mmCIF file of C-alpha atoms and ligand atoms in Angstrom:
data_model
loop_
_atom_site.group_PDB
_atom_site.id
_atom_site.type_symbol
_atom_site.label_atom_id
_atom_site.label_comp_id
_atom_site.label_asym_id
_atom_site.label_seq_id
_atom_site.Cartn_x
_atom_site.Cartn_y
_atom_site.Cartn_z
ATOM 1 C CA MET A 294 102.444 279.797 40.389
ATOM 2 C CA ALA A 295 106.194 280.875 40.766
ATOM 3 C CA TYR A 296 108.428 279.830 38.136
ATOM 4 C CA GLU A 297 112.421 280.365 37.812
ATOM 5 C CA MET A 298 112.822 278.964 34.296
ATOM 6 C CA ILE A 299 109.832 280.701 32.189
ATOM 7 C CA LEU A 300 108.108 283.512 32.600
ATOM 8 C CA THR A 301 103.853 283.471 32.287
ATOM 9 C CA GLU A 302 101.454 286.219 31.771
ATOM 10 C CA THR A 303 97.739 286.168 30.576
ATOM 11 C CA GLU A 304 96.065 288.884 27.909
ATOM 12 C CA GLY A 305 92.370 288.012 27.497
ATOM 13 C CA ALA A 306 91.932 284.053 26.837
ATOM 14 C CA THR A 307 95.637 283.997 25.200
ATOM 15 C CA ALA A 308 98.370 282.501 27.696
ATOM 16 C CA LEU A 309 102.276 283.447 26.988
ATOM 17 C CA ILE A 310 105.090 281.271 28.345
ATOM 18 C CA ARG A 311 108.313 282.488 28.000
ATOM 19 C CA LEU A 312 111.712 280.692 28.117
ATOM 20 C CA ASN A 313 113.802 282.361 30.168
ATOM 21 C CA ARG A 314 117.132 281.328 30.231
ATOM 22 C CA PRO A 315 119.160 283.805 28.243
ATOM 23 C CA LYS A 316 122.645 283.367 29.191
ATOM 24 C CA ALA A 317 122.056 279.892 27.975
ATOM 25 C CA LEU A 318 120.195 280.731 24.746
ATOM 26 C CA ASN A 319 117.092 278.984 26.867
ATOM 27 C CA ALA A 320 118.707 275.479 26.527
ATOM 28 C CA LEU A 321 116.111 273.147 27.648
ATOM 29 C CA CYS A 322 117.574 271.765 30.835
ATOM 30 C CA ASP A 323 115.379 268.889 33.100
ATOM 31 C CA GLN A 324 114.102 272.339 35.306
ATOM 32 C CA LEU A 325 112.773 274.736 32.404
ATOM 33 C CA MET A 326 110.857 271.534 30.996
ATOM 34 C CA ARG A 327 109.354 270.511 33.721
ATOM 35 C CA GLU A 328 108.357 274.060 34.683
ATOM 36 C CA LEU A 329 106.808 274.163 31.042
ATOM 37 C CA GLY A 330 105.131 271.322 31.411
ATOM 38 C CA GLU A 331 103.448 272.403 34.668
ATOM 39 C CA ALA A 332 102.690 275.489 32.967
ATOM 40 C CA LEU A 333 101.093 273.867 29.947
ATOM 41 C CA ARG A 334 98.698 271.588 31.917
ATOM 42 C CA ALA A 335 97.606 274.540 34.082
ATOM 43 C CA TYR A 336 96.579 276.644 31.345
ATOM 44 C CA ASP A 337 95.281 273.448 29.874
ATOM 45 C CA ALA A 338 93.013 272.741 32.491
ATOM 46 C CA ASP A 339 92.184 276.646 32.993
ATOM 47 C CA PRO A 340 88.563 277.295 31.433
ATOM 48 C CA ALA A 341 89.365 281.220 31.104
ATOM 49 C CA ILE A 342 92.570 280.039 28.449
ATOM 50 C CA ALA A 343 91.809 279.222 24.994
ATOM 51 C CA ALA A 344 95.063 279.314 23.061
ATOM 52 C CA ILE A 345 98.842 279.361 24.276
ATOM 53 C CA ILE A 346 101.987 280.826 22.830
ATOM 54 C CA ILE A 347 105.267 279.660 23.776
ATOM 55 C CA THR A 348 108.435 282.153 22.779
ATOM 56 C CA GLY A 349 111.662 282.929 23.532
ATOM 57 C CA SER A 350 113.885 285.861 23.301
ATOM 58 C CA GLU A 351 114.718 287.573 20.633
ATOM 59 C CA ARG A 352 118.239 285.545 20.217
ATOM 60 C CA ALA A 353 117.055 282.264 20.714
ATOM 61 C CA PHE A 354 113.879 280.490 20.956
ATOM 62 C CA ALA A 355 115.789 277.436 22.314
ATOM 63 C CA ALA A 356 119.218 276.170 21.147
ATOM 64 C CA GLY A 357 118.165 272.828 22.078
ATOM 65 C CA ALA A 358 118.430 270.543 25.142
ATOM 66 C CA ASP A 359 121.063 271.542 27.710
ATOM 67 C CA ILE A 360 124.149 269.844 26.482
ATOM 68 C CA LYS A 361 125.928 270.032 29.559
ATOM 69 C CA GLU A 362 123.399 268.619 31.491
ATOM 70 C CA MET A 363 122.993 265.858 29.157
ATOM 71 C CA GLN A 364 126.901 265.255 28.554
ATOM 72 C CA ALA A 365 127.883 262.919 31.700
ATOM 73 C CA ARG A 366 124.301 260.770 31.039
ATOM 74 C CA THR A 367 125.026 257.304 30.570
ATOM 75 C CA TYR A 368 122.757 254.918 28.579
ATOM 76 C CA PRO A 369 121.411 253.289 31.892
ATOM 77 C CA GLN A 370 120.399 256.728 33.218
ATOM 78 C CA VAL A 371 118.735 257.875 30.208
ATOM 79 C CA TYR A 372 116.819 254.968 29.744
ATOM 80 C CA PHE A 373 115.518 254.203 33.008
ATOM 81 C CA GLU A 374 114.783 257.910 33.979
ATOM 82 C CA ASP A 375 112.988 258.181 30.567
ATOM 83 C CA PHE A 376 114.890 260.829 29.793
ATOM 84 C CA ILE A 377 112.935 263.137 27.065
ATOM 85 C CA THR A 378 109.697 261.087 27.506
ATOM 86 C CA ALA A 379 109.291 262.371 31.058
ATOM 87 C CA ASN A 380 109.603 265.876 30.530
ATOM 88 C CA TRP A 381 109.220 266.445 26.704
ATOM 89 C CA GLU A 382 105.879 264.757 25.537
ATOM 90 C CA VAL A 383 103.658 267.035 27.589
ATOM 91 C CA VAL A 384 102.955 269.434 24.501
ATOM 92 C CA PRO A 385 101.422 266.973 22.068
ATOM 93 C CA THR A 386 99.061 266.320 25.001
ATOM 94 C CA ILE A 387 97.311 269.770 25.128
ATOM 95 C CA LYS A 388 94.112 270.093 24.229
ATOM 96 C CA LYS A 389 94.299 273.932 23.337
ATOM 97 C CA PRO A 390 96.131 274.959 20.522
ATOM 98 C CA VAL A 391 99.834 276.009 21.204
ATOM 99 C CA ILE A 392 101.712 278.121 18.846
ATOM 100 C CA ALA A 393 105.479 278.573 18.654
ATOM 101 C CA ALA A 394 106.491 282.151 18.452
ATOM 102 C CA VAL A 395 109.930 282.095 17.350
ATOM 103 C CA ALA A 396 112.606 284.392 17.030
ATOM 104 C CA GLY A 397 116.484 283.684 16.357
ATOM 105 C CA PHE A 398 117.688 279.763 17.020
ATOM 106 C CA ALA A 399 115.249 276.915 17.388
ATOM 107 C CA LEU A 400 118.075 274.504 16.773
ATOM 108 C CA GLY A 401 118.033 270.707 17.997
ATOM 109 C CA GLY A 402 115.540 270.364 20.883
ATOM 110 C CA GLY A 403 114.364 273.784 20.683
ATOM 111 C CA CYS A 404 112.933 272.797 16.774
ATOM 112 C CA GLU A 405 111.760 269.807 18.151
ATOM 113 C CA LEU A 406 109.914 271.767 20.873
ATOM 114 C CA ALA A 407 108.440 274.289 17.841
ATOM 115 C CA MET A 408 107.349 271.472 15.867
ATOM 116 C CA MET A 409 105.420 269.602 18.611
ATOM 117 C CA CYS A 410 103.466 273.048 18.901
ATOM 118 C CA ASP A 411 100.269 273.395 16.389
ATOM 119 C CA MET A 412 101.727 276.141 14.617
ATOM 120 C CA ILE A 413 104.852 278.119 14.176
ATOM 121 C CA ILE A 414 105.078 281.467 13.457
ATOM 122 C CA ALA A 415 108.441 282.862 12.778
ATOM 123 C CA ALA A 416 110.569 286.145 13.105
ATOM 124 C CA ASP A 417 112.414 286.727 9.793
ATOM 125 C CA THR A 418 115.614 286.292 12.262
ATOM 126 C CA ALA A 419 114.600 282.759 12.971
ATOM 127 C CA LYS A 420 117.031 279.852 12.226
ATOM 128 C CA PHE A 421 116.026 276.271 12.408
ATOM 129 C CA GLY A 422 118.038 273.395 12.158
ATOM 130 C CA GLN A 423 118.694 269.669 13.956
ATOM 131 C CA PRO A 424 122.487 269.838 14.455
ATOM 132 C CA GLU A 425 122.575 266.882 16.990
ATOM 133 C CA ILE A 426 125.069 264.925 14.610
ATOM 134 C CA ASN A 427 127.521 267.192 15.401
ATOM 135 C CA LEU A 428 127.550 266.085 19.196
ATOM 136 C CA GLY A 429 128.032 262.285 18.024
ATOM 137 C CA ILE A 430 124.078 261.839 18.458
ATOM 138 C CA ILE A 431 120.871 262.336 16.664
ATOM 139 C CA PRO A 432 117.763 264.200 17.180
ATOM 140 C CA GLY A 433 115.748 262.525 20.092
ATOM 141 C CA ALA A 434 112.694 264.566 21.012
ATOM 142 C CA GLY A 435 110.753 263.705 17.549
ATOM 143 C CA GLY A 436 113.062 265.793 14.980
ATOM 144 C CA THR A 437 113.859 262.976 12.840
ATOM 145 C CA GLN A 438 110.208 262.167 12.804
ATOM 146 C CA ARG A 439 108.075 265.446 12.755
ATOM 147 C CA LEU A 440 110.470 267.377 10.648
ATOM 148 C CA THR A 441 110.584 264.742 7.804
ATOM 149 C CA ARG A 442 106.935 264.596 7.786
ATOM 150 C CA ALA A 443 106.690 268.526 7.923
ATOM 151 C CA VAL A 444 109.209 269.459 5.310
ATOM 152 C CA GLY A 445 110.055 265.866 3.186
ATOM 153 C CA LYS A 446 112.558 263.541 3.058
ATOM 154 C CA ALA A 447 115.270 265.374 1.186
ATOM 155 C CA LYS A 448 115.336 268.279 3.186
ATOM 156 C CA ALA A 449 115.047 266.241 6.631
ATOM 157 C CA MET A 450 118.003 264.649 5.528
ATOM 158 C CA ASP A 451 119.932 267.698 4.410
ATOM 159 C CA LEU A 452 119.455 269.537 7.872
ATOM 160 C CA VAL A 453 119.968 266.022 9.813
ATOM 161 C CA LEU A 454 122.657 264.823 8.425
ATOM 162 C CA THR A 455 124.659 267.890 7.662
ATOM 163 C CA ALA A 456 123.726 269.917 11.113
ATOM 164 C CA ARG A 457 122.940 273.037 8.562
ATOM 165 C CA MET A 458 120.568 275.999 9.666
ATOM 166 C CA MET A 459 117.910 277.227 7.636
ATOM 167 C CA ASP A 460 116.205 280.571 7.694
ATOM 168 C CA ALA A 461 112.311 281.510 8.340
ATOM 169 C CA GLU A 462 111.959 282.030 4.646
ATOM 170 C CA GLU A 463 113.525 278.549 3.670
ATOM 171 C CA ALA A 464 111.443 277.001 6.606
ATOM 172 C CA GLU A 465 108.297 278.666 5.397
ATOM 173 C CA ARG A 466 108.956 277.775 1.780
ATOM 174 C CA CYS A 467 109.320 274.244 2.805
ATOM 175 C CA GLY A 468 106.472 273.792 5.016
ATOM 176 C CA LEU A 469 107.907 274.193 8.405
ATOM 177 C CA VAL A 470 106.327 277.309 9.289
ATOM 178 C CA ALA A 471 103.010 279.171 8.671
ATOM 179 C CA ARG A 472 103.923 282.693 8.859
ATOM 180 C CA VAL A 473 106.976 284.718 8.647
ATOM 181 C CA VAL A 474 106.807 288.376 9.979
ATOM 182 C CA PRO A 475 109.308 291.015 11.146
ATOM 183 C CA ALA A 476 111.020 290.656 14.148
ATOM 184 C CA ASP A 477 109.172 293.602 15.971
ATOM 185 C CA GLN A 478 105.676 291.990 14.908
ATOM 186 C CA LEU A 479 106.506 288.461 16.268
ATOM 187 C CA LEU A 480 104.307 288.849 19.402
ATOM 188 C CA ASP A 481 101.749 290.736 17.998
ATOM 189 C CA GLU A 482 100.995 288.368 15.056
ATOM 190 C CA ALA A 483 100.923 285.222 17.521
ATOM 191 C CA ARG A 484 98.820 286.939 20.076
ATOM 192 C CA LYS A 485 96.394 287.899 16.816
ATOM 193 C CA VAL A 486 96.311 284.591 15.874
ATOM 194 C CA ALA A 487 95.665 283.367 19.190
ATOM 195 C CA ALA A 488 93.028 286.008 19.750
ATOM 196 C CA LYS A 489 91.106 284.594 16.466
ATOM 197 C CA ILE A 490 91.195 281.214 17.504
ATOM 198 C CA ALA A 491 89.944 282.147 21.146
ATOM 199 C CA SER A 492 87.249 283.959 19.955
ATOM 200 C CA LEU A 493 86.100 280.447 18.114
ATOM 201 C CA SER A 494 83.918 277.374 19.926
ATOM 202 C CA GLY A 495 86.520 275.843 22.012
ATOM 203 C CA PRO A 496 85.097 272.058 21.187
ATOM 204 C CA SER A 497 85.473 272.646 17.572
ATOM 205 C CA VAL A 498 88.819 274.072 17.972
ATOM 206 C CA ALA A 499 90.061 271.362 19.988
ATOM 207 C CA ILE A 500 88.558 268.700 18.125
ATOM 208 C CA ALA A 501 89.917 270.385 14.603
ATOM 209 C CA LYS A 502 93.324 270.240 15.976
ATOM 210 C CA GLU A 503 93.166 266.678 17.209
ATOM 211 C CA SER A 504 91.678 265.517 13.565
ATOM 212 C CA VAL A 505 94.807 267.697 11.958
ATOM 213 C CA ASN A 506 97.320 265.591 14.110
ATOM 214 C CA ARG A 507 95.523 262.524 13.284
ATOM 215 C CA ALA A 508 96.837 262.755 9.583
ATOM 216 C CA PHE A 509 100.346 262.283 11.372
ATOM 217 C CA GLU A 510 99.778 259.139 12.779
ATOM 218 C CA THR A 511 97.276 257.303 10.441
ATOM 219 C CA THR A 512 96.542 256.015 6.897
ATOM 220 C CA LEU A 513 94.354 258.335 4.660
ATOM 221 C CA ALA A 514 91.763 256.182 4.806
ATOM 222 C CA GLU A 515 91.541 255.910 8.997
ATOM 223 C CA GLY A 516 92.134 259.630 8.882
ATOM 224 C CA VAL A 517 89.089 260.275 6.778
ATOM 225 C CA ARG A 518 86.916 257.715 9.336
ATOM 226 C CA PHE A 519 88.540 259.513 12.056
ATOM 227 C CA GLU A 520 87.250 262.775 10.694
ATOM 228 C CA ARG A 521 83.770 261.756 9.434
ATOM 229 C CA LYS A 522 83.142 260.053 13.542
ATOM 230 C CA ILE A 523 84.426 263.769 15.113
ATOM 231 C CA PHE A 524 82.817 265.691 12.683
ATOM 232 C CA TYR A 525 79.640 264.143 13.389
ATOM 233 C CA SER A 526 80.381 264.704 17.213
ATOM 234 C CA LEU A 527 79.858 268.623 16.632
ATOM 235 C CA PHE A 528 76.346 268.207 15.577
ATOM 236 C CA ALA A 529 76.035 267.600 19.470
ATOM 237 C CA THR A 530 77.256 270.973 20.712
ATOM 238 C CA GLU A 531 75.300 274.244 21.086
ATOM 239 C CA ASP A 532 78.184 275.887 19.426
ATOM 240 C CA GLN A 533 77.153 274.145 16.141
ATOM 241 C CA LYS A 534 73.772 275.515 16.443
ATOM 242 C CA GLU A 535 74.816 278.951 17.095
ATOM 243 C CA GLY A 536 77.151 279.223 14.535
ATOM 244 C CA MET A 537 74.925 278.211 11.831
ATOM 245 C CA ALA A 538 72.041 280.410 13.226
ATOM 246 C CA ALA A 539 74.294 283.150 13.560
ATOM 247 C CA PHE A 540 75.159 282.665 9.502
ATOM 248 C CA ALA A 541 71.806 282.530 8.685
ATOM 249 C CA GLU A 542 70.735 285.520 10.929
ATOM 250 C CA LYS A 543 73.678 287.446 9.282
ATOM 251 C CA ARG A 544 75.006 288.144 12.648
ATOM 252 C CA PRO A 545 78.649 287.083 14.273
ATOM 253 C CA PRO A 546 78.120 284.042 16.598
ATOM 254 C CA SER A 547 78.008 284.239 20.408
ATOM 255 C CA PHE A 548 79.964 280.780 21.235
ATOM 256 C CA ARG A 549 79.746 279.242 24.814
ATOM 257 C CA ASN A 550 82.036 276.430 24.406
ATOM 258 C CA ARG A 551 79.624 273.555 24.688
HETATM 259 C C1 LIG B 66 116.694 267.128 22.716
HETATM 260 C C2 LIG B 66 117.510 266.347 21.678
HETATM 261 C C3 LIG B 66 117.444 264.963 22.252
HETATM 262 O O1 LIG B 66 117.461 266.457 20.228
HETATM 263 C C4 LIG B 66 118.937 266.689 21.893
HETATM 264 C C5 LIG B 66 119.538 268.247 21.632
HETATM 265 O O2 LIG B 66 118.655 269.475 21.490
HETATM 266 S S1 LIG B 66 121.305 268.340 21.668
HETATM 267 C C6 LIG B 66 121.567 270.132 21.583
HETATM 268 C C7 LIG B 66 121.181 270.544 20.135
HETATM 269 N N1 LIG B 66 121.709 272.309 19.934
HETATM 270 C C8 LIG B 66 123.117 272.633 19.479
HETATM 271 O O3 LIG B 66 123.910 271.689 19.109
HETATM 272 C C9 LIG B 66 123.354 273.719 19.411
HETATM 273 C C10 LIG B 66 124.409 274.131 20.643
HETATM 274 N N2 LIG B 66 124.524 275.555 20.472
HETATM 275 C C11 LIG B 66 125.515 276.318 19.538
HETATM 276 O O4 LIG B 66 125.675 275.678 18.416
HETATM 277 C C12 LIG B 66 125.586 277.764 19.565
HETATM 278 O O5 LIG B 66 125.518 278.035 21.160
HETATM 279 C C13 LIG B 66 124.457 278.474 18.852
HETATM 280 C C14 LIG B 66 125.134 278.357 17.294
HETATM 281 C C15 LIG B 66 122.912 278.361 19.105
HETATM 282 C C16 LIG B 66 125.102 279.969 18.901
HETATM 283 O O6 LIG B 66 126.562 280.136 19.122
HETATM 284 P P1 LIG B 66 127.139 281.731 19.782
HETATM 285 O O7 LIG B 66 126.241 282.459 19.368
HETATM 286 O O8 LIG B 66 128.736 281.668 19.303
HETATM 287 O O9 LIG B 66 126.648 281.483 21.406
HETATM 288 P P2 LIG B 66 127.751 280.290 22.306
HETATM 289 O O10 LIG B 66 128.735 281.407 22.938
HETATM 290 O O11 LIG B 66 127.738 279.028 21.975
HETATM 291 O O12 LIG B 66 126.443 280.495 23.534
HETATM 292 C C17 LIG B 66 125.765 281.375 24.262
HETATM 293 C C18 LIG B 66 125.845 280.830 25.862
HETATM 294 O O13 LIG B 66 124.786 279.606 25.686
HETATM 295 C C19 LIG B 66 125.442 278.542 26.003
HETATM 296 N N3 LIG B 66 124.733 277.088 24.919
HETATM 297 C C20 LIG B 66 124.199 277.314 23.644
HETATM 298 N N4 LIG B 66 123.474 276.354 23.154
HETATM 299 C C21 LIG B 66 123.311 275.594 24.755
HETATM 300 C C22 LIG B 66 123.216 274.224 24.574
HETATM 301 N N5 LIG B 66 122.010 273.697 23.547
HETATM 302 N N6 LIG B 66 123.086 273.630 25.901
HETATM 303 C C23 LIG B 66 123.826 274.080 26.592
HETATM 304 N N7 LIG B 66 124.252 275.556 26.860
HETATM 305 C C24 LIG B 66 124.201 276.072 25.563
HETATM 306 C C25 LIG B 66 126.796 278.297 25.483
HETATM 307 O O14 LIG B 66 127.630 277.539 26.448
HETATM 308 C C26 LIG B 66 126.899 279.790 26.188
HETATM 309 O O15 LIG B 66 127.181 279.611 27.759
HETATM 310 P P3 LIG B 66 128.840 279.805 28.113
HETATM 311 O O16 LIG B 66 129.692 278.671 27.760
HETATM 312 O O17 LIG B 66 129.376 281.148 27.735
HETATM 313 O O18 LIG B 66 128.330 279.954 29.462
#
């Protein structure tokens, strides 16, 4: 499929989506978000793809929603158009693992987009922040909620109320980021993680992802009940039999995603 604001490529079972508005620091305009959603849905439906990486440029993962596109919008417009909800909420609906590989600025909607992914791998150049307060608004794509769950109230308040940026090291320390790597190794690292995931059983990966995400939406008791049921369901797969047989027979498993 041809896109204007994203570039896509595949390598083995990994799909890479690169945000591609370099002059605007990958500001997330409506068209870019529409294209991103279309690409994510297409890869999610493609049986040859097992993991998806979203990345930006060296200078910016994304500097937020497109402020120039947003500035003239009125309350009735954002309300009736379902601004954000319509185009932005695709990432959390994707069943396959989505990795954000972040270098440079991940601000506002850029930080929110990264947080919608299942894992953030950051270059040592990455800078995260929710500077919407500078514009007379607040984060509107989940920032106040996902950031608070990821880093806790103290740090979330600090970032949201002061608009300050935090670097990759601080972001890793406070739990926003899974790994920090030198900038020139960012994509290699993300690809390695994606390839490892792709070598595993697709159903158990999707179910593991769903179960971890459930922790953000429910109580501990409900979450554990959910985990138990979904854990039982994996005993209905051929991959569970194969994984355990391979262990007992001291050989690598050969998963068939069923
Ligand atoms: C999703 C919601 C609901 O949560 C809302 C949001 O996301 S609101 C947006 C939040 N993000 C920001 O407020 C960050 C805005 N950008 C900046 O503060 C700076 O650009 C910077 C600190 C990231 C980088 O500064 P600098 O290196 O000095 O580069 P600039 O000259 O400022 O930028 C280069 C070029 O990119 C355009 N740009 C940058 N960010 C955006 C944006 N979010 N929307 C639209 N355009 C953006 C900037 O205007 C420059 O373009 P030109 O004016 O030179 O054409």
